[in-house]
Amino acid sequence: MRMKSPCAAVALAAAALCCATSALAQNYPVTPTQRATAQQVAQTGIPVAELSPNAPDVYVVKRGDTLWAISGMYLQRPWRWPELWGMNLEQIRNPHLIYPGQTLYLEKVDGMARLRTSRSGYGGEGDTVRISPRTRYESLADSALPTLQPQFIEPFLAEPLIVDEFTLKNAPRLVGALEERVLLARGDRAYALGPTGAPLMREPGQPRDYRVFRNAVPLKDPATAEILGYEAQYVGRARLMQSESTQTSLRDGKDLQEIVPASFDIVGSKEEMRAGDRLLPEPPRQLVSYNPRAPQFPIENGRVVSIYGSAVANAAQNQIVAINKGTLDGMESGHVLAILSEGPRITDRTGDKPTQIKLPDERNGLMMVFRTFERVSYALILEIRVPVKTGDRLIAP
């Protein structure tokens, strides 16, 4: 077998790296607005006054770091990560492709700050680095720097679901199980019926995988009490194994046409299912890039509607909340909102007579929208000082 020359091997490795990098970058796209912001900052840097007071002069990227965390380390407002990228647009071609072990150097010249991946100054010569041939295989997809840690969001992409009043009511429903079992879990066989005139059929082009929901709870705007939608409780997943049909049986000497429900296998369960739970086709999995950014419009009358999956009244960091703004209001995945805690009402006893006053609402922290519906969105609490509660106000950051 003839060995390739070292130059050819290097060329092949570079090509493979380029292809892998390009494929990964498609999963974390950079919007035109973000690129324009970065290009503008690349011309001059950013004012030193806009750096975080504790911005390190040298930082080595660690596994588990995120763009959000690194932006918060260098900038006073972490959702402005495109500006962090713009501080070194020439050396960091795609901000999502920063890897553990990469060293970042903060340079401050004439009141402006830039970020570099080498110690050399602008226009100067770089450090001399001696290299020798070696081969290494590493999955770029596993080590590229994400914008946020996805594990806090991914479990909620399948749950919950916002529907109108009639969607679940008219959806296929579980009707029973073998041996007259009342509760169903993963591995069980279940039976279901479609709505009138729309039997469940296992045919080409028809869905086979379904999500199971129950209890569509109304979500009300805290300020107006208007119903914004109904939150369906996710309980599990099921796969259609056999179509719904009819069967002719002989009973009491007469032919009787009987309905035979469709057969399902329960393939995943968050909690036990039961007759009456509803089935909705599972949508195709989507690759979503969560690029934190401030909305380009004012947020009027924004409020926290509910705290998801919790019986308590307050939400902590990394919990999920529903808010009263959706796609009809311009909400998009990645929009960052500031949370305001309502100022308490106190009695002022320092004047001539006691007077009831209300202290100002104070900024509490930040949240990021990650899933949107028409009038409701779900957001991840990124950072807070005190717990978030239903009715807390939301504004542009």
Short mmCIF file of C-alpha atoms in Angstrom, two decimals:
data_model
loop_
_atom_site.label_atom_id
_atom_site.label_comp_id
_atom_site.label_asym_id
_atom_site.label_seq_id
_atom_site.Cartn_x
_atom_site.Cartn_y
_atom_site.Cartn_z
CA MET A 1 0.00 0.00 0.00
CA ARG A 2 1.44 3.37 -1.01
CA MET A 3 1.55 6.01 1.73
CA LYS A 4 0.36 9.54 1.01
CA SER A 5 2.87 12.35 1.43
CA PRO A 6 2.76 14.42 4.68
CA CYS A 7 1.53 17.42 2.68
CA ALA A 8 -1.31 15.41 1.18
CA ALA A 9 -2.25 14.07 4.62
CA VAL A 10 -2.32 17.59 6.04
CA ALA A 11 -4.49 18.75 3.13
CA LEU A 12 -6.94 15.90 3.68
CA ALA A 13 -7.11 16.60 7.40
CA ALA A 14 -7.72 20.29 6.74
CA ALA A 15 -10.50 19.46 4.28
CA ALA A 16 -12.15 17.10 6.76
CA LEU A 17 -11.92 19.75 9.49
CA CYS A 18 -13.47 22.35 7.18
CA CYS A 19 -16.36 20.02 6.27
CA ALA A 20 -17.04 19.09 9.88
CA THR A 21 -16.87 22.72 10.97
CA SER A 22 -19.23 23.84 8.20
CA ALA A 23 -21.74 21.12 9.05
CA LEU A 24 -21.68 22.04 12.73
CA ALA A 25 -21.99 25.75 12.01
CA GLN A 26 -25.25 25.09 10.13
CA ASN A 27 -26.77 23.89 13.41
CA TYR A 28 -25.82 27.18 15.08
CA PRO A 29 -26.52 29.82 12.45
CA VAL A 30 -25.46 33.43 12.78
CA THR A 31 -28.18 35.89 11.79
CA PRO A 32 -27.44 38.85 9.46
CA THR A 33 -28.10 41.26 12.34
CA GLN A 34 -25.62 39.47 14.61
CA ARG A 35 -22.98 39.43 11.87
CA ALA A 36 -23.53 43.14 11.15
CA THR A 37 -23.11 43.95 14.85
CA ALA A 38 -19.91 41.92 14.97
CA GLN A 39 -18.53 43.61 11.85
CA GLN A 40 -19.24 47.05 13.28
CA VAL A 41 -17.44 46.23 16.55
CA ALA A 42 -14.57 44.64 14.60
CA GLN A 43 -13.70 48.05 13.18
CA THR A 44 -13.07 49.76 16.50
CA GLY A 45 -13.57 47.28 19.37
CA ILE A 46 -15.85 48.19 22.27
CA PRO A 47 -15.36 50.88 24.93
CA VAL A 48 -13.48 49.60 27.95
CA ALA A 49 -16.29 51.06 30.07
CA GLU A 50 -18.67 48.43 28.64
CA LEU A 51 -16.49 45.54 29.83
CA SER A 52 -17.43 43.62 32.94
CA PRO A 53 -15.44 44.93 35.92
CA ASN A 54 -13.93 41.45 36.41
CA ALA A 55 -13.17 40.71 32.74
CA PRO A 56 -10.03 38.53 32.73
CA ASP A 57 -6.99 39.50 30.69
CA VAL A 58 -6.41 35.83 29.79
CA TYR A 59 -8.97 33.04 29.80
CA VAL A 60 -8.72 29.40 28.68
CA VAL A 61 -12.02 27.97 27.39
CA LYS A 62 -13.13 24.96 29.45
CA ARG A 63 -15.42 22.09 28.53
CA GLY A 64 -18.93 23.08 29.59
CA ASP A 65 -18.37 26.81 28.92
CA THR A 66 -21.03 28.58 26.86
CA LEU A 67 -21.09 31.75 24.80
CA TRP A 68 -23.54 33.14 27.33
CA ALA A 69 -21.19 32.47 30.25
CA ILE A 70 -18.12 33.82 28.45
CA SER A 71 -20.04 36.91 27.29
CA GLY A 72 -21.13 37.49 30.87
CA MET A 73 -17.50 37.23 31.93
CA TYR A 74 -16.33 39.92 29.50
CA LEU A 75 -19.40 42.12 28.92
CA GLN A 76 -21.77 43.83 31.31
CA ARG A 77 -24.73 42.52 29.28
CA PRO A 78 -24.15 38.89 28.14
CA TRP A 79 -26.88 38.84 25.46
CA ARG A 80 -24.56 41.16 23.49
CA TRP A 81 -22.35 38.17 22.58
CA PRO A 82 -22.13 39.30 18.89
CA GLU A 83 -20.05 42.21 20.19
CA LEU A 84 -17.77 39.75 21.96
CA TRP A 85 -17.33 37.99 18.61
CA GLY A 86 -16.74 41.33 16.89
CA MET A 87 -13.86 42.03 19.22
CA ASN A 88 -11.96 39.38 17.25
CA LEU A 89 -13.93 38.75 14.06
CA GLU A 90 -10.78 38.08 12.05
CA GLN A 91 -9.54 35.17 14.15
CA ILE A 92 -12.89 33.72 15.24
CA ARG A 93 -14.74 33.18 11.96
CA ASN A 94 -17.78 31.60 13.63
CA PRO A 95 -18.49 32.42 17.30
CA HIS A 96 -20.11 29.01 17.90
CA LEU A 97 -16.88 27.23 16.98
CA ILE A 98 -14.75 27.98 20.02
CA TYR A 99 -13.27 24.88 21.60
CA PRO A 100 -12.06 23.85 25.05
CA GLY A 101 -8.37 24.67 25.43
CA GLN A 102 -8.55 27.78 23.24
CA THR A 103 -6.99 30.80 24.97
CA LEU A 104 -8.62 34.25 24.80
CA TYR A 105 -6.54 37.41 25.37
CA LEU A 106 -8.10 40.76 26.24
CA GLU A 107 -6.35 43.76 24.66
CA LYS A 108 -7.06 47.34 25.75
CA VAL A 109 -5.73 50.18 23.58
CA ASP A 110 -6.81 53.86 23.65
CA GLY A 111 -9.91 53.15 25.71
CA MET A 112 -11.13 50.37 23.39
CA ALA A 113 -11.09 46.62 24.02
CA ARG A 114 -10.53 43.74 21.64
CA LEU A 115 -10.41 40.00 22.16
CA ARG A 116 -7.73 37.88 20.51
CA THR A 117 -6.71 34.24 20.36
CA SER A 118 -2.98 35.05 20.41
CA ARG A 119 -0.76 37.30 22.49
CA SER A 120 0.57 39.30 19.56
CA GLY A 121 -0.58 42.87 19.10
CA TYR A 122 -2.44 44.10 16.04
CA GLY A 123 -0.03 44.34 13.15
CA GLY A 124 2.77 42.67 15.14
CA GLU A 125 4.41 39.33 14.75
CA GLY A 126 2.92 36.39 16.51
CA ASP A 127 4.61 33.99 18.89
CA THR A 128 6.77 31.30 17.30
CA VAL A 129 5.14 27.89 17.66
CA ARG A 130 7.01 24.70 16.78
CA ILE A 131 4.80 21.96 15.34
CA SER A 132 5.43 18.34 14.42
CA PRO A 133 3.32 15.86 12.42
CA ARG A 134 0.74 13.97 14.42
CA THR A 135 -2.66 12.38 13.88
CA ARG A 136 -5.64 12.97 16.13
CA TYR A 137 -9.32 12.16 15.76
CA GLU A 138 -11.82 14.17 17.76
CA SER A 139 -15.55 14.80 17.36
CA LEU A 140 -16.00 18.53 16.75
CA ALA A 141 -19.73 18.25 17.39
CA ASP A 142 -19.03 17.16 20.97
CA SER A 143 -16.58 19.95 21.78
CA ALA A 144 -17.79 23.06 19.91
CA LEU A 145 -18.95 25.79 22.26
CA PRO A 146 -22.77 26.08 22.39
CA THR A 147 -24.59 29.31 23.11
CA LEU A 148 -26.33 27.87 26.17
CA GLN A 149 -26.30 24.54 27.94
CA PRO A 150 -29.08 22.66 26.10
CA GLN A 151 -29.88 20.19 28.87
CA PHE A 152 -32.07 22.76 30.61
CA ILE A 153 -34.23 23.24 27.51
CA GLU A 154 -34.33 19.97 25.57
CA PRO A 155 -36.68 18.11 27.99
CA PHE A 156 -39.29 20.82 27.42
CA LEU A 157 -39.27 20.67 23.60
CA ALA A 158 -41.72 17.76 23.77
CA GLU A 159 -43.67 19.27 26.62
CA PRO A 160 -45.83 21.14 27.28
CA LEU A 161 -48.24 22.00 24.45
CA ILE A 162 -50.39 25.09 24.04
CA VAL A 163 -53.68 24.33 22.28
CA ASP A 164 -57.02 25.97 21.74
CA GLU A 165 -60.08 24.87 23.69
CA PHE A 166 -61.17 22.18 21.22
CA THR A 167 -57.90 20.64 19.97
CA LEU A 168 -57.53 18.05 22.74
CA LYS A 169 -61.28 17.51 22.96
CA ASN A 170 -61.33 16.38 19.33
CA ALA A 171 -58.05 14.42 19.43
CA PRO A 172 -57.81 10.57 19.46
CA ARG A 173 -58.17 9.14 22.96
CA LEU A 174 -56.97 6.13 24.92
CA VAL A 175 -59.89 3.83 25.73
CA GLY A 176 -58.40 0.83 27.52
CA ALA A 177 -55.69 -1.77 27.99
CA LEU A 178 -55.22 -5.52 28.32
CA GLU A 179 -56.51 -7.22 31.44
CA GLU A 180 -58.60 -4.15 32.22
CA ARG A 181 -55.56 -2.35 33.55
CA VAL A 182 -56.28 1.17 34.76
CA LEU A 183 -52.79 2.69 34.60
CA LEU A 184 -50.32 2.34 31.73
CA ALA A 185 -46.55 2.74 31.57
CA ARG A 186 -43.70 2.14 29.15
CA GLY A 187 -43.87 -1.30 27.54
CA ASP A 188 -47.66 -1.65 27.92
CA ARG A 189 -50.11 -2.21 25.06
CA ALA A 190 -52.93 0.36 24.90
CA TYR A 191 -55.97 0.87 22.68
CA ALA A 192 -57.30 4.12 21.23
CA LEU A 193 -60.08 5.50 19.05
CA GLY A 194 -59.93 8.41 16.63
CA PRO A 195 -62.58 11.14 16.50
CA THR A 196 -65.81 10.45 14.64
CA GLY A 197 -65.15 10.14 10.93
CA ALA A 198 -61.35 10.02 11.34
CA PRO A 199 -60.29 6.52 12.50
CA LEU A 200 -56.67 5.88 13.41
CA MET A 201 -55.05 4.15 10.42
CA ARG A 202 -51.55 2.68 10.07
CA GLU A 203 -50.98 3.59 6.45
CA PRO A 204 -48.21 5.25 4.41
CA GLY A 205 -48.21 8.99 4.97
CA GLN A 206 -50.12 8.71 8.27
CA PRO A 207 -48.40 9.40 11.61
CA ARG A 208 -47.22 6.47 13.68
CA ASP A 209 -45.63 8.26 16.64
CA TYR A 210 -47.85 10.21 19.05
CA ARG A 211 -47.50 12.21 22.22
CA VAL A 212 -49.96 11.62 25.04
CA PHE A 213 -51.51 14.57 26.90
CA ARG A 214 -54.18 15.28 29.49
CA ASN A 215 -55.81 18.15 31.38
CA ALA A 216 -55.80 21.24 29.19
CA VAL A 217 -55.40 23.93 31.85
CA PRO A 218 -56.28 27.52 30.89
CA LEU A 219 -53.43 30.05 31.00
CA LYS A 220 -54.71 33.46 31.99
CA ASP A 221 -53.05 36.84 31.57
CA PRO A 222 -52.28 38.01 35.16
CA ALA A 223 -53.26 41.58 34.32
CA THR A 224 -56.43 41.10 32.24
CA ALA A 225 -57.54 37.55 33.22
CA GLU A 226 -57.94 36.84 29.48
CA ILE A 227 -57.41 33.19 28.51
CA LEU A 228 -54.34 33.04 26.26
CA GLY A 229 -54.48 29.32 25.52
CA TYR A 230 -54.70 25.93 27.17
CA GLU A 231 -51.63 24.12 28.49
CA ALA A 232 -51.86 20.39 27.93
CA GLN A 233 -50.00 18.17 30.40
CA TYR A 234 -47.52 15.85 28.68
CA VAL A 235 -47.56 12.29 30.07
CA GLY A 236 -45.73 10.16 27.48
CA ARG A 237 -45.29 8.78 23.96
CA ALA A 238 -47.02 5.98 22.05
CA ARG A 239 -46.53 4.25 18.69
CA LEU A 240 -49.40 3.11 16.48
CA MET A 241 -49.03 -0.62 15.81
CA GLN A 242 -52.38 -1.61 14.26
CA SER A 243 -55.18 0.37 12.60
CA GLU A 244 -58.61 1.01 13.99
CA SER A 245 -61.20 -1.24 12.28
CA THR A 246 -64.61 -2.85 12.52
CA GLN A 247 -65.49 -6.50 13.00
CA THR A 248 -68.66 -8.49 12.42
CA SER A 249 -69.56 -10.78 15.30
CA LEU A 250 -72.45 -13.18 15.83
CA ARG A 251 -74.36 -12.35 18.97
CA ASP A 252 -77.76 -13.71 19.98
CA GLY A 253 -78.12 -15.17 16.52
CA LYS A 254 -77.55 -11.81 14.81
CA ASP A 255 -74.60 -10.25 13.02
CA LEU A 256 -73.28 -7.31 15.03
CA GLN A 257 -70.87 -4.70 13.64
CA GLU A 258 -68.35 -3.83 16.36
CA ILE A 259 -65.63 -1.19 16.56
CA VAL A 260 -62.10 -2.50 17.12
CA PRO A 261 -59.81 0.24 18.50
CA ALA A 262 -56.30 0.86 17.20
CA SER A 263 -53.40 -0.79 19.04
CA PHE A 264 -50.59 1.30 20.52
CA ASP A 265 -47.37 0.48 22.32
CA ILE A 266 -46.38 2.89 25.09
CA VAL A 267 -42.74 3.74 24.25
CA GLY A 268 -42.09 6.46 26.81
CA SER A 269 -43.80 7.72 29.94
CA LYS A 270 -43.28 10.71 32.16
CA GLU A 271 -46.07 9.47 34.38
CA GLU A 272 -48.65 6.71 34.20
CA MET A 273 -51.35 7.07 31.53
CA ARG A 274 -55.00 6.15 31.66
CA ALA A 275 -58.18 5.95 29.60
CA GLY A 276 -59.27 9.40 28.44
CA ASP A 277 -55.77 10.72 27.79
CA ARG A 278 -55.43 12.29 24.34
CA LEU A 279 -53.07 11.57 21.45
CA LEU A 280 -51.50 14.11 19.09
CA PRO A 281 -49.03 13.29 16.28
CA GLU A 282 -45.42 13.86 17.24
CA PRO A 283 -43.95 16.70 15.16
CA PRO A 284 -40.59 16.23 13.41
CA ARG A 285 -37.57 17.01 15.56
CA GLN A 286 -36.14 20.45 14.83
CA LEU A 287 -32.61 21.71 15.32
CA VAL A 288 -32.98 25.09 16.99
CA SER A 289 -30.20 27.58 17.61
CA TYR A 290 -30.67 29.54 20.81
CA ASN A 291 -28.75 32.72 20.14
CA PRO A 292 -29.54 35.07 23.04
CA ARG A 293 -30.38 38.57 21.81
CA ALA A 294 -32.45 41.53 22.87
CA PRO A 295 -35.76 42.00 20.99
CA GLN A 296 -35.69 44.98 18.63
CA PHE A 297 -39.01 46.34 19.93
CA PRO A 298 -40.40 47.43 23.31
CA ILE A 299 -42.17 44.84 25.45
CA GLU A 300 -45.49 46.21 26.66
CA ASN A 301 -47.40 44.64 29.55
CA GLY A 302 -45.21 41.54 29.58
CA ARG A 303 -45.94 39.21 32.49
CA VAL A 304 -45.04 35.77 33.84
CA VAL A 305 -48.19 33.66 33.43
CA SER A 306 -47.24 30.45 35.22
CA ILE A 307 -44.37 28.32 36.47
CA TYR A 308 -44.17 25.09 34.52
CA GLY A 309 -44.24 21.71 36.25
CA SER A 310 -44.23 23.09 39.76
CA ALA A 311 -46.85 23.35 42.46
CA VAL A 312 -44.97 26.19 44.17
CA ALA A 313 -45.53 29.85 43.50
CA ASN A 314 -41.89 30.79 42.88
CA ALA A 315 -39.36 29.79 40.21
CA ALA A 316 -35.60 29.50 40.60
CA GLN A 317 -32.74 29.80 38.11
CA ASN A 318 -32.90 27.30 35.21
CA GLN A 319 -36.64 26.75 35.71
CA ILE A 320 -39.20 27.21 32.94
CA VAL A 321 -42.00 29.79 32.98
CA ALA A 322 -44.82 30.66 30.61
CA ILE A 323 -45.19 34.32 29.59
CA ASN A 324 -48.04 36.26 28.03
CA LYS A 325 -46.19 37.10 24.79
CA GLY A 326 -46.08 34.89 21.69
CA THR A 327 -45.48 34.98 17.95
CA LEU A 328 -48.33 37.44 17.49
CA ASP A 329 -46.30 39.84 19.67
CA GLY A 330 -43.07 39.22 17.73
CA MET A 331 -41.52 36.77 20.20
CA GLU A 332 -38.80 34.48 18.79
CA SER A 333 -36.57 31.77 20.22
CA GLY A 334 -33.51 33.46 21.70
CA HIS A 335 -35.18 36.71 22.77
CA VAL A 336 -33.84 37.80 26.16
CA LEU A 337 -36.17 39.62 28.56
CA ALA A 338 -35.44 41.37 31.83
CA ILE A 339 -37.50 40.36 34.86
CA LEU A 340 -38.82 43.00 37.24
CA SER A 341 -39.88 42.16 40.78
CA GLU A 342 -42.80 44.23 41.99
CA GLY A 343 -41.91 46.77 44.61
CA PRO A 344 -43.71 46.30 47.93
CA ARG A 345 -46.34 48.66 49.31
CA ILE A 346 -45.36 50.28 52.58
CA THR A 347 -46.67 52.93 54.91
CA ASP A 348 -44.64 56.13 55.00
CA ARG A 349 -44.71 57.40 58.57
CA THR A 350 -42.07 60.09 58.11
CA GLY A 351 -44.50 62.84 57.04
CA ASP A 352 -47.29 64.71 58.74
CA LYS A 353 -49.56 61.67 58.51
CA PRO A 354 -49.12 57.99 57.49
CA THR A 355 -49.32 57.53 53.70
CA GLN A 356 -49.52 54.31 51.70
CA ILE A 357 -46.81 54.22 48.99
CA LYS A 358 -45.44 51.67 46.55
CA LEU A 359 -41.70 51.19 46.12
CA PRO A 360 -40.33 50.98 42.53
CA ASP A 361 -40.19 47.69 40.66
CA GLU A 362 -36.61 46.44 40.73
CA ARG A 363 -34.75 44.49 38.06
CA ASN A 364 -34.37 40.90 39.23
CA GLY A 365 -32.65 39.03 36.38
CA LEU A 366 -32.95 37.69 32.84
CA MET A 367 -34.85 34.97 31.00
CA MET A 368 -34.61 33.65 27.43
CA VAL A 369 -37.53 32.59 25.26
CA PHE A 370 -36.97 29.15 23.72
CA ARG A 371 -40.40 27.96 22.54
CA THR A 372 -43.19 30.10 21.11
CA PHE A 373 -46.90 29.75 20.41
CA GLU A 374 -49.32 32.39 19.12
CA ARG A 375 -50.05 34.10 22.42
CA VAL A 376 -47.83 32.28 24.90
CA SER A 377 -44.11 31.50 25.04
CA TYR A 378 -41.91 29.43 27.32
CA ALA A 379 -38.71 30.92 28.70
CA LEU A 380 -35.71 29.68 30.66
CA ILE A 381 -34.70 31.73 33.70
CA LEU A 382 -31.02 32.51 33.13
CA GLU A 383 -30.13 34.46 36.24
CA ILE A 384 -32.06 36.03 39.13
CA ARG A 385 -31.44 37.58 42.52
CA VAL A 386 -34.71 36.47 44.15
CA PRO A 387 -37.27 33.85 43.07
CA VAL A 388 -39.61 34.69 40.18
CA LYS A 389 -43.36 34.57 40.76
CA THR A 390 -46.49 34.67 38.62
CA GLY A 391 -47.32 38.24 37.63
CA ASP A 392 -43.73 39.52 37.58
CA ARG A 393 -43.25 42.13 34.84
CA LEU A 394 -41.06 41.63 31.76
CA ILE A 395 -39.30 44.31 29.71
CA ALA A 396 -36.66 44.49 27.00
CA PRO A 397 -33.21 44.20 28.60
#
